[in-house]
Amino acid sequence: MSDESPIAPPSVPPYVQADAWTRLRAFTRARIALGRAGHAQTTDTILAFGLAHAQARDAVHLPLDVEALEAGLRAAGHDSVRVHSAATDRAHYLRRPDLGRVLDDTSAARLDAMRPAQPPDVVVVMADGLSALAAQRHALPLLEALRARLRDIALGPVVIAGQSRVALGDDIGARLGARQVVMLIGERPGLSSPDSLGIYLTYDPRPGRTDAERNCISNVRPEGLSYAQAADKLVFLLRGAMALGRSGVDLKDDSSDLSLSPISSAPPTSAISPATPSSGT
């Protein structure tokens, strides 16, 4: 055992004044209490900003590793199918958002050919969106948390969508005859969240649905909304959409007020008020 005494923390010079805002940085990743050196920001904050900006740019352009995602789904016991939007590549996708909302001809034909005789209650779509990193990291753990909470509900095959926007799920769900479609899609990266996953739920999906007709749960990641919390909210909304026969602004997330129960086709005991704006659509 060493006889050396522990190194004492460096003393703070008496002319340095403590910043009352600094302690708040323990509660948020927002850029607060950055400090300054003269009339400029400190070197460490400038370097941290540059790193965060680079990570956000990389998240937008990083391709989705579909093979790895398919392997993970197989290992978890899920069937999957791969589709692609009408945007041919990433540059095309970023310039033409409209093409990310429709399937290419090959994918459309593939889904039409595999439409089940018994329509699934829910089809889950894993999509790259604006952050493939988010889908790569969080889509499968979230799906497993969701499956653990589902009973007596028919899940269709998991669809992996490349160069996808949110509305692509409407086309996918309609072709598979799904009662509801759930999009797990990478959100636009922020400077503190390059891997944030969004969930979009649409009842009776079909092309032409608007954002007002779907519900959103955002910022799903360990540093944001946990997989368990997101799955609880999603199960509540799935159940409510089945009871109301619609999703979107008419479907209010009261999951914090009600106990969750397994999904069934019967209305819940506690009704969800119609015509109540949702917190995320």
CSV table of C-alpha atoms in Angstrom, one decimal:
chain,number,residue,atom,x,y,z
A,1,MET,CA,0.0,0.0,0.0
A,2,SER,CA,1.3,3.4,-0.9
A,3,ASP,CA,2.1,5.9,1.9
A,4,GLU,CA,1.5,8.8,-0.4
A,5,SER,CA,-1.3,11.2,0.7
A,6,PRO,CA,-4.1,11.9,-1.7
A,7,ILE,CA,-3.7,14.9,-4.0
A,8,ALA,CA,-5.6,17.8,-2.7
A,9,PRO,CA,-8.0,19.5,-5.1
A,10,PRO,CA,-6.7,22.8,-6.5
A,11,SER,CA,-7.6,25.8,-4.6
A,12,VAL,CA,-9.8,28.5,-6.1
A,13,PRO,CA,-8.1,31.8,-6.4
A,14,PRO,CA,-9.8,34.4,-4.2
A,15,TYR,CA,-10.5,36.7,-7.2
A,16,VAL,CA,-12.6,34.0,-9.0
A,17,GLN,CA,-16.3,34.4,-8.4
A,18,ALA,CA,-18.6,31.4,-8.3
A,19,ASP,CA,-21.3,31.4,-11.0
A,20,ALA,CA,-24.7,30.6,-9.4
A,21,TRP,CA,-25.8,29.2,-12.8
A,22,THR,CA,-23.1,26.5,-12.8
A,23,ARG,CA,-24.9,24.1,-10.5
A,24,LEU,CA,-27.9,24.0,-12.9
A,25,ARG,CA,-25.7,22.2,-15.5
A,26,ALA,CA,-26.2,19.0,-13.4
A,27,PHE,CA,-29.9,18.9,-14.4
A,28,THR,CA,-29.8,19.6,-18.1
A,29,ARG,CA,-27.7,19.1,-21.2
A,30,ALA,CA,-28.7,22.5,-22.5
A,31,ARG,CA,-25.9,25.0,-23.1
A,32,ILE,CA,-26.2,27.1,-20.0
A,33,ALA,CA,-23.6,28.6,-17.6
A,34,LEU,CA,-20.9,28.4,-20.3
A,35,GLY,CA,-18.7,31.1,-18.8
A,36,ARG,CA,-16.4,33.4,-20.8
A,37,ALA,CA,-12.8,34.4,-21.2
A,38,GLY,CA,-12.8,38.1,-21.6
A,39,HIS,CA,-15.4,38.9,-24.3
A,40,ALA,CA,-15.4,35.4,-25.8
A,41,GLN,CA,-16.4,31.9,-24.9
A,42,THR,CA,-13.9,29.6,-23.2
A,43,THR,CA,-11.9,27.2,-25.4
A,44,ASP,CA,-13.5,24.1,-23.9
A,45,THR,CA,-17.1,25.3,-24.7
A,46,ILE,CA,-16.1,26.2,-28.3
A,47,LEU,CA,-14.6,22.8,-28.8
A,48,ALA,CA,-17.6,21.0,-27.2
A,49,PHE,CA,-19.9,22.9,-29.6
A,50,GLY,CA,-17.8,21.9,-32.6
A,51,LEU,CA,-17.9,18.3,-31.5
A,52,ALA,CA,-21.7,18.3,-31.0
A,53,HIS,CA,-22.2,20.0,-34.4
A,54,ALA,CA,-20.1,17.3,-36.1
A,55,GLN,CA,-22.0,14.5,-34.3
A,56,ALA,CA,-25.3,16.0,-35.5
A,57,ARG,CA,-24.1,16.2,-39.1
A,58,ASP,CA,-22.7,12.7,-38.9
A,59,ALA,CA,-26.1,11.4,-37.6
A,60,VAL,CA,-27.9,12.9,-40.6
A,61,HIS,CA,-25.6,11.3,-43.1
A,62,LEU,CA,-24.8,8.0,-41.4
A,63,PRO,CA,-26.4,5.0,-43.3
A,64,LEU,CA,-28.6,2.6,-41.5
A,65,ASP,CA,-27.0,-0.8,-41.0
A,66,VAL,CA,-30.0,-2.9,-42.2
A,67,GLU,CA,-28.2,-6.2,-42.0
A,68,ALA,CA,-27.3,-5.7,-38.3
A,69,LEU,CA,-30.9,-4.6,-37.5
A,70,GLU,CA,-32.3,-7.7,-39.3
A,71,ALA,CA,-29.9,-9.9,-37.4
A,72,GLY,CA,-31.0,-8.4,-34.1
A,73,LEU,CA,-34.7,-8.8,-35.0
A,74,ARG,CA,-34.1,-12.5,-36.0
A,75,ALA,CA,-32.3,-13.2,-32.7
A,76,ALA,CA,-35.3,-11.7,-30.9
A,77,GLY,CA,-37.8,-13.8,-32.8
A,78,HIS,CA,-39.2,-11.2,-35.1
A,79,ASP,CA,-40.0,-11.5,-38.8
A,80,SER,CA,-38.9,-8.5,-40.9
A,81,VAL,CA,-39.1,-7.1,-44.4
A,82,ARG,CA,-37.0,-4.5,-46.0
A,83,VAL,CA,-38.4,-1.6,-48.0
A,84,HIS,CA,-37.2,1.7,-49.4
A,85,SER,CA,-38.8,5.0,-50.2
A,86,ALA,CA,-38.8,6.6,-53.7
A,87,ALA,CA,-35.7,8.7,-52.7
A,88,THR,CA,-32.9,6.9,-54.3
A,89,ASP,CA,-30.1,8.0,-52.0
A,90,ARG,CA,-29.3,10.2,-49.1
A,91,ALA,CA,-28.7,13.4,-51.1
A,92,HIS,CA,-32.0,12.8,-53.0
A,93,TYR,CA,-33.8,12.2,-49.7
A,94,LEU,CA,-32.6,15.4,-48.1
A,95,ARG,CA,-33.5,17.5,-51.1
A,96,ARG,CA,-36.9,15.8,-51.8
A,97,PRO,CA,-38.8,15.2,-48.6
A,98,ASP,CA,-41.9,14.3,-50.6
A,99,LEU,CA,-40.1,11.2,-52.1
A,100,GLY,CA,-39.4,10.0,-48.6
A,101,ARG,CA,-43.1,9.7,-48.0
A,102,VAL,CA,-43.9,7.1,-50.7
A,103,LEU,CA,-42.6,3.6,-51.4
A,104,ASP,CA,-40.6,2.8,-54.5
A,105,ASP,CA,-42.3,0.4,-56.9
A,106,THR,CA,-40.3,-2.7,-55.8
A,107,SER,CA,-41.2,-2.2,-52.2
A,108,ALA,CA,-44.8,-1.4,-52.9
A,109,ALA,CA,-45.1,-4.7,-54.9
A,110,ARG,CA,-43.4,-6.6,-52.1
A,111,LEU,CA,-45.8,-5.5,-49.4
A,112,ASP,CA,-48.8,-6.0,-51.7
A,113,ALA,CA,-47.8,-9.6,-52.3
A,114,MET,CA,-47.3,-10.3,-48.6
A,115,ARG,CA,-50.5,-8.7,-47.3
A,116,PRO,CA,-51.9,-11.2,-44.7
A,117,ALA,CA,-55.4,-12.6,-44.9
A,118,GLN,CA,-55.9,-11.6,-41.3
A,119,PRO,CA,-55.0,-7.9,-41.0
A,120,PRO,CA,-52.5,-7.2,-38.1
A,121,ASP,CA,-53.6,-5.0,-35.3
A,122,VAL,CA,-50.2,-3.1,-35.4
A,123,VAL,CA,-47.4,-2.9,-37.8
A,124,VAL,CA,-44.1,-1.5,-36.4
A,125,VAL,CA,-41.8,0.3,-38.9
A,126,MET,CA,-38.1,1.0,-38.0
A,127,ALA,CA,-36.9,3.9,-40.1
A,128,ASP,CA,-33.7,5.9,-40.5
A,129,GLY,CA,-35.4,9.3,-40.8
A,130,LEU,CA,-32.9,12.1,-40.1
A,131,SER,CA,-30.8,10.0,-37.6
A,132,ALA,CA,-30.1,6.4,-38.6
A,133,LEU,CA,-28.0,6.3,-35.4
A,134,ALA,CA,-31.2,6.6,-33.3
A,135,ALA,CA,-32.9,3.8,-35.1
A,136,GLN,CA,-29.8,1.6,-34.9
A,137,ARG,CA,-29.4,2.1,-31.1
A,138,HIS,CA,-32.9,2.3,-29.8
A,139,ALA,CA,-35.5,0.8,-32.1
A,140,LEU,CA,-35.0,-2.8,-31.1
A,141,PRO,CA,-34.8,-2.3,-27.4
A,142,LEU,CA,-38.0,-0.2,-27.6
A,143,LEU,CA,-39.7,-2.9,-29.6
A,144,GLU,CA,-38.8,-5.5,-27.0
A,145,ALA,CA,-40.1,-3.2,-24.2
A,146,LEU,CA,-43.3,-2.8,-26.2
A,147,ARG,CA,-43.7,-6.5,-26.9
A,148,ALA,CA,-43.4,-7.3,-23.1
A,149,ARG,CA,-46.5,-5.0,-22.6
A,150,LEU,CA,-48.7,-6.4,-25.3
A,151,ARG,CA,-51.2,-9.2,-24.9
A,152,ASP,CA,-54.0,-10.4,-27.3
A,153,ILE,CA,-52.9,-8.3,-30.2
A,154,ALA,CA,-51.6,-9.3,-33.6
A,155,LEU,CA,-48.3,-7.8,-34.6
A,156,GLY,CA,-47.4,-7.8,-38.3
A,157,PRO,CA,-43.9,-8.3,-39.6
A,158,VAL,CA,-41.4,-5.6,-38.6
A,159,VAL,CA,-40.7,-3.3,-41.6
A,160,ILE,CA,-37.3,-1.7,-42.0
A,161,ALA,CA,-37.6,1.4,-44.1
A,162,GLY,CA,-34.7,3.2,-45.8
A,163,GLN,CA,-34.7,6.9,-46.7
A,164,SER,CA,-38.0,7.3,-44.8
A,165,ARG,CA,-40.1,10.2,-43.7
A,166,VAL,CA,-42.9,9.7,-41.1
A,167,ALA,CA,-45.7,9.5,-43.6
A,168,LEU,CA,-44.1,6.5,-45.3
A,169,GLY,CA,-45.7,4.5,-42.5
A,170,ASP,CA,-49.1,5.3,-43.9
A,171,ASP,CA,-48.3,3.7,-47.2
A,172,ILE,CA,-46.8,0.7,-45.5
A,173,GLY,CA,-49.6,0.2,-43.0
A,174,ALA,CA,-52.3,0.5,-45.8
A,175,ARG,CA,-50.6,-2.1,-48.0
A,176,LEU,CA,-50.4,-4.6,-45.1
A,177,GLY,CA,-54.0,-3.8,-44.0
A,178,ALA,CA,-52.9,-2.8,-40.5
A,179,ARG,CA,-55.3,-1.2,-38.1
A,180,GLN,CA,-52.5,0.9,-36.7
A,181,VAL,CA,-48.9,1.7,-37.7
A,182,VAL,CA,-46.2,2.7,-35.4
A,183,MET,CA,-43.1,4.4,-36.8
A,184,LEU,CA,-39.9,4.3,-34.8
A,185,ILE,CA,-37.8,6.9,-36.7
A,186,GLY,CA,-34.7,8.9,-36.1
A,187,GLU,CA,-35.5,12.5,-35.2
A,188,ARG,CA,-33.7,15.6,-36.5
A,189,PRO,CA,-30.4,15.7,-34.5
A,190,GLY,CA,-29.9,18.4,-31.9
A,191,LEU,CA,-26.6,19.7,-30.6
A,192,SER,CA,-27.1,17.6,-27.4
A,193,SER,CA,-29.1,14.7,-28.9
A,194,PRO,CA,-27.8,13.2,-32.2
A,195,ASP,CA,-29.6,9.8,-31.5
A,196,SER,CA,-33.1,10.8,-30.4
A,197,LEU,CA,-35.8,8.4,-31.5
A,198,GLY,CA,-39.4,9.5,-32.3
A,199,ILE,CA,-42.5,7.3,-32.2
A,200,TYR,CA,-45.4,8.1,-34.5
A,201,LEU,CA,-48.8,6.3,-34.1
A,202,THR,CA,-51.4,6.5,-36.8
A,203,TYR,CA,-54.8,4.7,-36.6
A,204,ASP,CA,-56.2,3.4,-39.9
A,205,PRO,CA,-53.1,4.3,-41.9
A,206,ARG,CA,-53.4,5.3,-45.5
A,207,PRO,CA,-51.7,7.8,-47.9
A,208,GLY,CA,-53.0,11.3,-47.3
A,209,ARG,CA,-53.1,11.2,-43.5
A,210,THR,CA,-52.0,14.5,-41.9
A,211,ASP,CA,-49.8,15.1,-38.9
A,212,ALA,CA,-52.9,16.1,-37.0
A,213,GLU,CA,-54.1,12.5,-37.4
A,214,ARG,CA,-51.2,10.9,-35.6
A,215,ASN,CA,-49.6,11.0,-32.1
A,216,CYS,CA,-46.0,11.5,-31.4
A,217,ILE,CA,-43.7,10.4,-28.5
A,218,SER,CA,-40.3,12.1,-28.8
A,219,ASN,CA,-36.8,12.0,-27.4
A,220,VAL,CA,-36.7,8.2,-26.7
A,221,ARG,CA,-33.1,7.4,-25.6
A,222,PRO,CA,-31.4,6.6,-22.2
A,223,GLU,CA,-30.7,10.3,-21.7
A,224,GLY,CA,-34.3,11.3,-22.5
A,225,LEU,CA,-37.5,9.2,-22.3
A,226,SER,CA,-36.6,5.6,-21.2
A,227,TYR,CA,-37.7,2.6,-23.3
A,228,ALA,CA,-40.0,1.5,-20.5
A,229,GLN,CA,-41.6,5.0,-20.2
A,230,ALA,CA,-42.0,5.3,-23.9
A,231,ALA,CA,-43.5,1.8,-24.2
A,232,ASP,CA,-46.0,2.5,-21.5
A,233,LYS,CA,-47.2,5.7,-23.2
A,234,LEU,CA,-47.4,3.9,-26.6
A,235,VAL,CA,-49.4,1.0,-25.2
A,236,PHE,CA,-51.8,3.6,-23.6
A,237,LEU,CA,-52.2,5.4,-27.0
A,238,LEU,CA,-52.6,2.2,-28.9
A,239,ARG,CA,-55.4,1.1,-26.6
A,240,GLY,CA,-57.0,4.5,-26.8
A,241,ALA,CA,-56.9,4.7,-30.6
A,242,MET,CA,-58.6,1.3,-30.8
A,243,ALA,CA,-61.4,2.5,-28.5
A,244,LEU,CA,-61.9,5.8,-30.3
A,245,GLY,CA,-61.3,4.6,-33.8
A,246,ARG,CA,-58.9,7.4,-34.5
A,247,SER,CA,-55.6,8.9,-33.4
A,248,GLY,CA,-54.1,12.4,-33.5
A,249,VAL,CA,-55.6,15.5,-31.9
A,250,ASP,CA,-58.6,13.6,-30.7
A,251,LEU,CA,-56.5,11.2,-28.6
A,252,LYS,CA,-55.1,12.7,-25.4
A,253,ASP,CA,-52.2,11.1,-23.5
A,254,ASP,CA,-53.6,10.7,-20.0
A,255,SER,CA,-51.3,7.8,-19.3
A,256,SER,CA,-49.9,9.5,-16.2
A,257,ASP,CA,-53.4,9.6,-14.7
A,258,LEU,CA,-54.6,6.1,-15.5
A,259,SER,CA,-53.2,2.6,-14.8
A,260,LEU,CA,-52.2,0.8,-17.9
A,261,SER,CA,-53.8,-2.5,-18.9
A,262,PRO,CA,-53.1,-4.9,-21.8
A,263,ILE,CA,-54.4,-3.9,-25.2
A,264,SER,CA,-57.6,-5.5,-26.4
A,265,SER,CA,-60.1,-4.6,-29.0
A,266,ALA,CA,-62.6,-3.6,-26.3
A,267,PRO,CA,-62.9,0.0,-25.2
A,268,PRO,CA,-60.9,0.8,-22.0
A,269,THR,CA,-62.7,1.3,-18.8
A,270,SER,CA,-61.5,4.9,-18.5
A,271,ALA,CA,-62.5,6.7,-21.8
A,272,ILE,CA,-60.1,9.1,-23.5
A,273,SER,CA,-61.8,12.4,-24.1
A,274,PRO,CA,-62.2,13.2,-27.8
A,275,ALA,CA,-61.4,16.6,-29.3
A,276,THR,CA,-58.5,17.1,-26.9
A,277,PRO,CA,-55.2,18.3,-28.4
A,278,SER,CA,-52.4,15.9,-28.0
A,279,SER,CA,-49.1,17.1,-26.7
A,280,GLY,CA,-47.2,15.8,-29.8
A,281,THR,CA,-48.7,15.4,-33.3
